[in-house]
Coordinates of C-alpha atoms in Angstrom, one line a residue:
X24 CA 93.5 97.5 99.7
X25 CA 93.4 95.3 96.6
X26 CA 90.0 93.8 97.4
X27 CA 88.2 97.1 97.3
X28 CA 89.1 97.9 93.7
X29 CA 85.9 97.1 91.9
X30 CA 85.5 96.4 88.2
X31 CA 84.6 99.6 86.4
X32 CA 82.0 99.8 83.7
X33 CA 81.1 96.1 84.0
X34 CA 77.9 95.3 82.2
X35 CA 77.4 98.7 80.5
X36 CA 76.1 98.3 77.0
X37 CA 74.8 100.4 74.2
X38 CA 73.7 104.0 74.9
X39 CA 73.8 103.4 78.6
X40 CA 77.5 102.7 78.4
X41 CA 78.1 105.8 76.3
X42 CA 76.3 108.1 78.7
X43 CA 77.8 106.4 81.8
X44 CA 81.3 106.7 80.5
X45 CA 81.3 110.5 80.7
X46 CA 79.7 110.6 84.1
X47 CA 81.9 107.8 85.5
X48 CA 85.0 109.6 84.2
X49 CA 84.0 112.8 85.9
X50 CA 83.2 111.0 89.2
X51 CA 86.4 109.0 89.2
X52 CA 88.4 112.1 88.8
X53 CA 86.5 113.9 91.5
X54 CA 87.0 110.9 93.9
X55 CA 90.8 110.9 93.3
X56 CA 91.1 114.7 93.7
X57 CA 92.3 115.1 90.1
X58 CA 89.7 117.6 89.2
X59 CA 86.6 119.1 90.9
X60 CA 82.9 118.6 90.3
X61 CA 80.1 120.6 91.8
X62 CA 78.5 117.5 93.3
X63 CA 78.0 119.1 96.7
X64 CA 76.1 122.2 95.5
X65 CA 72.4 122.1 96.3
X66 CA 69.9 121.9 93.5
X67 CA 68.9 125.5 93.5
X68 CA 72.5 126.7 93.5
X69 CA 73.5 124.4 90.6
X70 CA 73.9 127.1 88.0
X71 CA 73.2 126.9 84.3
X72 CA 76.9 127.3 83.8
X73 CA 77.7 124.1 85.8
X74 CA 75.0 122.2 84.0
X75 CA 76.4 123.2 80.6
X76 CA 79.9 122.3 81.6
X77 CA 78.8 118.8 82.7
X78 CA 76.8 118.3 79.5
X79 CA 79.9 119.4 77.5
X80 CA 82.1 116.9 79.4
X81 CA 79.7 114.1 78.7
X82 CA 79.4 115.1 75.1
X83 CA 83.1 115.2 74.7
X84 CA 83.5 111.8 76.4
X85 CA 80.9 110.3 74.1
X86 CA 82.8 111.5 71.0
X87 CA 86.1 110.2 72.4
X88 CA 84.5 106.9 73.4
X89 CA 83.2 106.3 69.8
X90 CA 86.7 106.9 68.5
X91 CA 88.4 104.6 71.1
X92 CA 85.8 101.9 70.8
X93 CA 86.4 101.8 67.1
X94 CA 90.1 101.5 67.7
X95 CA 89.5 98.7 70.2
X96 CA 87.3 96.8 67.7
X97 CA 89.9 97.2 64.9
X98 CA 93.0 96.5 67.0
X99 CA 95.4 94.6 64.7
X100 CA 97.1 92.8 67.6
X101 CA 94.0 91.1 68.9
X102 CA 94.0 87.4 68.2
X103 CA 97.6 87.2 67.1
X104 CA 99.5 84.1 68.5
X105 CA 102.8 84.4 70.3
X106 CA 102.7 88.0 71.4
X107 CA 105.8 89.2 73.3
X108 CA 107.4 85.7 72.8
X109 CA 110.8 87.2 72.3
X110 CA 111.0 88.2 75.9
X111 CA 112.4 85.6 78.3
X112 CA 112.5 87.6 81.5
X113 CA 110.8 90.2 83.7
X114 CA 109.8 93.5 82.1
X115 CA 109.6 96.7 84.1
X116 CA 108.1 99.9 82.6
X117 CA 109.3 102.7 84.8
X118 CA 107.6 106.1 84.6
X119 CA 110.0 108.7 86.1
X120 CA 107.9 111.5 87.6
X121 CA 108.5 115.0 86.0
X122 CA 111.5 113.8 84.0
X123 CA 111.6 115.8 80.7
X124 CA 113.9 116.7 78.0
X125 CA 115.1 119.8 80.0
X126 CA 117.3 117.3 81.9
X127 CA 119.4 116.9 78.7
X128 CA 119.0 120.4 77.1
X129 CA 118.9 123.1 79.8
X130 CA 122.3 123.8 81.3
X131 CA 120.9 124.4 84.8
X132 CA 119.8 120.7 84.9
X133 CA 121.8 119.0 82.2
X134 CA 125.2 119.6 83.8
X135 CA 124.2 117.3 86.7
X136 CA 121.7 114.9 85.0
X137 CA 124.0 114.2 82.0
X138 CA 126.8 113.5 84.4
X139 CA 124.6 111.0 86.3
X140 CA 123.5 109.3 83.1
X141 CA 127.1 109.1 81.8
X142 CA 128.3 107.7 85.0
X143 CA 125.5 105.2 85.1
X144 CA 126.1 104.2 81.5
X145 CA 129.7 103.4 82.2
X146 CA 128.8 101.4 85.3
X147 CA 126.0 99.4 83.6
X148 CA 128.2 98.7 80.6
X149 CA 130.9 97.3 82.8
X150 CA 128.3 94.9 84.2
X151 CA 127.4 93.6 80.8
X152 CA 124.2 95.6 80.2
X153 CA 123.1 97.4 77.0
X154 CA 121.3 100.7 76.8
X155 CA 119.6 102.8 74.2
X156 CA 117.7 106.1 74.4
X157 CA 115.5 108.5 72.5
X158 CA 112.6 110.9 73.0
X159 CA 108.9 110.7 73.2
X160 CA 106.2 113.3 73.0
X161 CA 104.0 113.1 76.2
X162 CA 100.3 113.9 76.1
X163 CA 100.6 116.1 79.2
X164 CA 103.0 118.7 80.7
X165 CA 103.3 120.0 84.2
X166 CA 101.2 117.2 85.8
X167 CA 98.4 114.6 85.3
X168 CA 100.8 111.7 85.1
X169 CA 97.9 109.2 84.6
X170 CA 97.3 110.6 81.1
X171 CA 100.8 109.5 80.1
X172 CA 100.4 106.1 81.8
X173 CA 97.1 105.6 79.8
X174 CA 98.6 106.8 76.6
X175 CA 101.5 104.4 76.6
X176 CA 99.5 101.5 77.9
X177 CA 96.5 101.8 75.6
X178 CA 98.4 103.1 72.5
X179 CA 95.9 105.9 72.2
X180 CA 96.4 109.7 72.6
X181 CA 94.9 110.4 76.1
X182 CA 95.5 114.1 76.7
X183 CA 92.6 115.2 78.8
X184 CA 90.0 113.9 81.3
X185 CA 87.2 113.2 78.9
X186 CA 89.6 111.0 76.8
X187 CA 90.8 109.3 80.0
X188 CA 87.3 108.4 80.9
X189 CA 86.5 107.3 77.4
X190 CA 89.6 105.0 77.1
X191 CA 88.6 103.3 80.4
X192 CA 85.2 102.4 78.9
X193 CA 86.3 101.5 75.4
X194 CA 87.4 97.8 75.9
X195 CA 90.7 98.7 74.4
X196 CA 93.4 96.2 75.3
X197 CA 96.3 97.6 77.0
X198 CA 99.9 96.5 76.8
X199 CA 99.3 94.7 80.1
X200 CA 96.3 92.8 78.8
X201 CA 98.6 91.4 76.0
X202 CA 101.3 90.7 78.5
X203 CA 98.9 88.7 80.7
X204 CA 97.7 86.7 77.7
X205 CA 101.3 86.0 76.9
X206 CA 101.9 84.4 80.3
X207 CA 103.3 87.3 82.3
X208 CA 102.2 88.2 85.8
X209 CA 101.2 91.8 85.3
X210 CA 101.5 94.3 88.2
X211 CA 101.3 98.0 88.9
X212 CA 103.5 99.5 91.6
X213 CA 102.0 102.9 92.4
X214 CA 103.4 104.5 95.6
X215 CA 101.5 107.8 95.1
X216 CA 98.1 106.1 94.9
X217 CA 96.6 106.6 98.4
X218 CA 92.9 106.3 97.7
X219 CA 90.7 103.6 96.0
X220 CA 91.8 103.2 92.4
X221 CA 88.8 101.8 90.5
X222 CA 90.3 102.5 87.1
X223 CA 92.9 99.8 87.6
X224 CA 90.3 97.1 87.1
X225 CA 90.2 97.7 83.4
X226 CA 94.0 98.3 82.9
X227 CA 95.1 94.7 82.7
X228 CA 96.9 94.4 86.1
X229 CA 96.7 91.2 88.0
X230 CA 98.4 92.6 91.1
X231 CA 98.3 96.2 92.3
X232 CA 100.6 97.6 94.9
X233 CA 99.5 101.0 96.0
X234 CA 101.0 103.1 98.8
X235 CA 99.3 101.1 101.6
X236 CA 100.4 97.8 100.1
X237 CA 104.2 98.6 100.0
X238 CA 104.9 98.4 103.8
X239 CA 106.5 101.8 104.2
X240 CA 106.8 102.7 107.9
X241 CA 108.9 105.8 107.5
X242 CA 107.9 109.5 107.4
X243 CA 106.4 110.9 104.2
X244 CA 108.4 113.5 102.2
X245 CA 105.6 116.1 102.3
X246 CA 103.3 115.0 99.5
X247 CA 105.6 112.2 98.4
X248 CA 104.6 109.1 100.2
X249 CA 107.9 107.3 100.2
X250 CA 111.4 107.5 98.6
X251 CA 111.8 105.9 95.2
X252 CA 114.5 103.5 96.5
X253 CA 112.0 102.1 99.0
X254 CA 109.4 101.6 96.2
X255 CA 111.9 99.5 94.2
X256 CA 113.0 97.5 97.2
X257 CA 109.4 96.9 98.1
X258 CA 108.6 95.8 94.6
X259 CA 111.4 93.2 94.8
X260 CA 110.3 92.1 98.2
X261 CA 106.6 91.7 97.3
X262 CA 107.0 90.6 93.7
X263 CA 110.2 89.7 92.1
X264 CA 111.8 87.7 94.9
X265 CA 108.6 86.0 96.1
X266 CA 107.2 84.4 93.0
X267 CA 104.1 82.2 93.4
X268 CA 104.8 80.4 90.1
X269 CA 107.3 80.4 87.2
X270 CA 105.7 83.3 85.3
X271 CA 107.9 86.3 84.6
X272 CA 106.5 89.7 85.7
X273 CA 105.4 92.6 83.5
X274 CA 105.4 95.6 85.8
X275 CA 104.5 99.2 85.6
X276 CA 106.1 101.3 88.3
X277 CA 105.7 105.0 88.8
X278 CA 108.3 106.9 90.8
X279 CA 107.3 109.6 93.3
X280 CA 110.3 111.4 94.7
X281 CA 110.6 113.8 91.8
X282 CA 107.0 114.9 92.2
X283 CA 106.5 118.5 93.4
X284 CA 107.2 120.0 95.9
X285 CA 110.7 118.4 95.6
X286 CA 111.4 119.2 99.2
X287 CA 113.1 117.4 100.9
X288 CA 115.1 115.1 98.5
X289 CA 116.2 111.7 99.8
X290 CA 119.7 110.2 99.3
X291 CA 120.7 106.7 98.2
X292 CA 121.3 104.2 101.0
X293 CA 122.6 100.6 100.8
X294 CA 119.9 98.4 99.4
X295 CA 120.2 95.9 102.2
X296 CA 119.7 98.6 104.8
X297 CA 116.3 99.8 103.7
X298 CA 114.2 97.7 106.0
X299 CA 110.8 99.2 106.8
X300 CA 111.9 102.6 105.5
X301 CA 112.5 104.3 108.9
X302 CA 116.2 104.8 107.8
X303 CA 114.8 107.6 105.6
X304 CA 113.3 109.5 108.6
X305 CA 116.2 112.0 109.1
X306 CA 116.0 112.8 105.4
X307 CA 112.3 113.4 105.6
X308 CA 112.8 116.0 108.4
X309 CA 115.7 117.8 106.7
X310 CA 115.7 121.2 105.1
X311 CA 113.1 123.9 105.0
X312 CA 109.4 123.2 104.3
X313 CA 107.8 123.8 100.9
X314 CA 106.0 127.0 101.9
X315 CA 109.4 128.6 102.5
X316 CA 111.3 127.1 99.5
X317 CA 108.4 127.9 97.1
X318 CA 108.7 131.6 97.7
X319 CA 111.8 131.7 95.5
X320 CA 111.5 130.2 92.0
X321 CA 115.3 129.7 91.8
X322 CA 115.2 127.6 94.9
X323 CA 112.3 125.5 93.5
X324 CA 114.4 124.8 90.3
X325 CA 117.4 123.9 92.5
X326 CA 115.2 121.4 94.4
X327 CA 113.8 120.0 91.2
X328 CA 117.3 119.5 89.8
X329 CA 118.2 117.5 92.8
X330 CA 115.0 115.4 92.9
X331 CA 115.3 114.3 89.3
X332 CA 118.9 113.4 89.9
X333 CA 117.9 111.3 92.8
X334 CA 115.2 109.5 90.7
X335 CA 117.8 108.8 88.0
X336 CA 120.3 107.5 90.5
X337 CA 117.7 105.1 91.9
X338 CA 116.8 103.7 88.5
X339 CA 120.4 103.2 87.5
X340 CA 121.3 101.7 90.9
X341 CA 118.4 99.3 90.7
X342 CA 119.5 98.2 87.2
X343 CA 123.0 97.6 88.5
X344 CA 121.7 95.7 91.4
X345 CA 120.1 93.2 89.1
X346 CA 122.8 93.1 86.4
X347 CA 123.5 89.4 86.8
X348 CA 119.9 88.5 85.8
X349 CA 118.6 91.7 84.3
X350 CA 115.0 92.5 83.6
X351 CA 114.2 94.4 80.5
X352 CA 113.7 98.0 81.7
X353 CA 111.8 100.6 79.7
X354 CA 112.3 103.9 81.5
X355 CA 110.3 106.9 80.4
X356 CA 109.6 110.4 81.7
X357 CA 105.9 110.8 82.3
X358 CA 105.9 114.5 81.5
X359 CA 108.0 117.7 81.5
X360 CA 107.7 119.8 84.7
X361 CA 105.8 123.1 84.5
X362 CA 107.4 125.6 82.3
X363 CA 108.5 128.0 85.1
X364 CA 110.4 125.1 86.7
X365 CA 111.7 123.2 83.6
X366 CA 112.6 126.4 81.7
X367 CA 111.3 124.5 78.7
X368 CA 107.8 124.5 77.3
X369 CA 108.0 121.3 75.2
X370 CA 106.3 118.1 76.0
X371 CA 109.3 116.0 75.2
X372 CA 110.4 113.2 77.6
X373 CA 113.4 110.8 77.4
X374 CA 113.0 107.1 77.0
X375 CA 115.8 104.6 78.0
X376 CA 115.9 100.9 77.4
X377 CA 118.2 98.9 79.7
X378 CA 118.8 95.2 79.6
X379 CA 120.5 92.3 77.8
X380 CA 122.1 92.9 74.4
X381 CA 119.6 91.0 72.3
X382 CA 116.5 92.8 73.6
X383 CA 118.0 96.3 73.7
X384 CA 119.3 95.8 70.2
X385 CA 115.8 95.0 68.9
X386 CA 114.4 98.2 70.5
X387 CA 117.3 100.3 69.3
X388 CA 117.0 99.2 65.7
X389 CA 113.2 99.3 65.5
X390 CA 112.7 102.5 67.4
X391 CA 115.7 104.4 66.0
X392 CA 117.3 104.9 69.4
X393 CA 120.8 106.2 70.3
X394 CA 123.1 103.7 71.9
X395 CA 123.7 104.5 75.6
X396 CA 121.8 106.7 78.0
X397 CA 122.3 110.0 76.2
X398 CA 120.0 110.3 73.2
X399 CA 121.2 112.2 70.2
X400 CA 119.8 115.8 70.1
X401 CA 118.3 115.1 66.7
X402 CA 116.8 111.8 67.6
X403 CA 113.3 111.4 66.2
X404 CA 110.5 112.5 68.5
X405 CA 108.0 109.7 68.8
X406 CA 104.4 110.3 70.1
X407 CA 104.0 108.3 73.3
X408 CA 100.8 106.6 71.9
X409 CA 103.0 104.7 69.5
X410 CA 104.8 102.8 72.2
X411 CA 102.3 100.1 72.9
X412 CA 102.4 98.9 69.3
X413 CA 106.1 99.3 69.0
X414 CA 106.7 97.1 72.1
X415 CA 104.3 94.5 70.8
X416 CA 105.9 94.5 67.4
X417 CA 109.5 94.5 68.4
X418 CA 109.3 91.7 70.9
X419 CA 107.1 89.3 69.0
X420 CA 108.5 86.8 66.6
X421 CA 106.4 85.0 64.0
X422 CA 104.9 81.7 65.3
X423 CA 105.5 78.7 63.1
X424 CA 102.3 76.9 62.3
X425 CA 104.0 73.5 61.9
X426 CA 102.5 72.8 58.4
X427 CA 105.8 73.1 56.7

């Protein structure tokens, strides 16, 4: 699976690069099923409207590409020595699918989700871990998780498909490029990626673990490929417990269990019983199918409530599992669920930092976070595109040049 992911946009220069960026962005999205193009329509049926729409997409991408290329050329972090030198361990950036502020503010969800967070906070504190939390503004709502991933990684506001294509072609260094240069083994763990993922070639990942790479032999949970707990266990099995060298890891992992349709919802099992994932098969067959549940919006919300709670339980249980030698975990919601589900139209998502005292304290102070896993309701709302730079700044100490 890894060998087929070819380098995108290699060798594109000048005006050819600008034009190709828009077309490539459109074709990538079409291949991944993220949006549709009229590529299969015969020439005579290719209407003027379709032609205009494609021209407009290319034009928009060209404008965005000029903006992003300028940001790449003027990146203040490029060429700085000692980036991320304050981090002495693995880093895991976790995107929790569909986890939004509604989990903390809307009674239908907050009664359960706050309880899970409070219980997790008490448990992790008893194991010697520190935690701090706040809120971010996501560039998307109701879906399109990859826009949030790109926004945080690139430190640029990527809120639509043309900007997504433009950022891929811009030569902008991502958080993971900097981590690789700092000596980390960068990796992406993406259980919901089931097709070729050409974008990954320009995102800074040395190792990519998509759905077919993770070794799941159990049944899928409708459109969700595998339970989150299996994803984390596979990450450990394939990465963290089988190191090829002494480099720490810098990992992006995107959860899947709290992705629609939220039917059925897995349950936690003992970590040492996970095996090839077949233990989850009875759960995958439980309950009514989505076409039944989705006839009733109240039932959809009830399933969403349970799915988010499961995702939070997995993250907290994983942190507890590694408490003796904890990674630095930066846990963020990718986006709020659709308004009719979330009962909240905002784009706000929580952020939690979990790890050793010294590293969490840096983040809490620099990012104005609330101690613990429950952010203050009046915590500042930070645009997600600021997080790349905040991470680079907070975890980089000045390098002494030795000249006295």
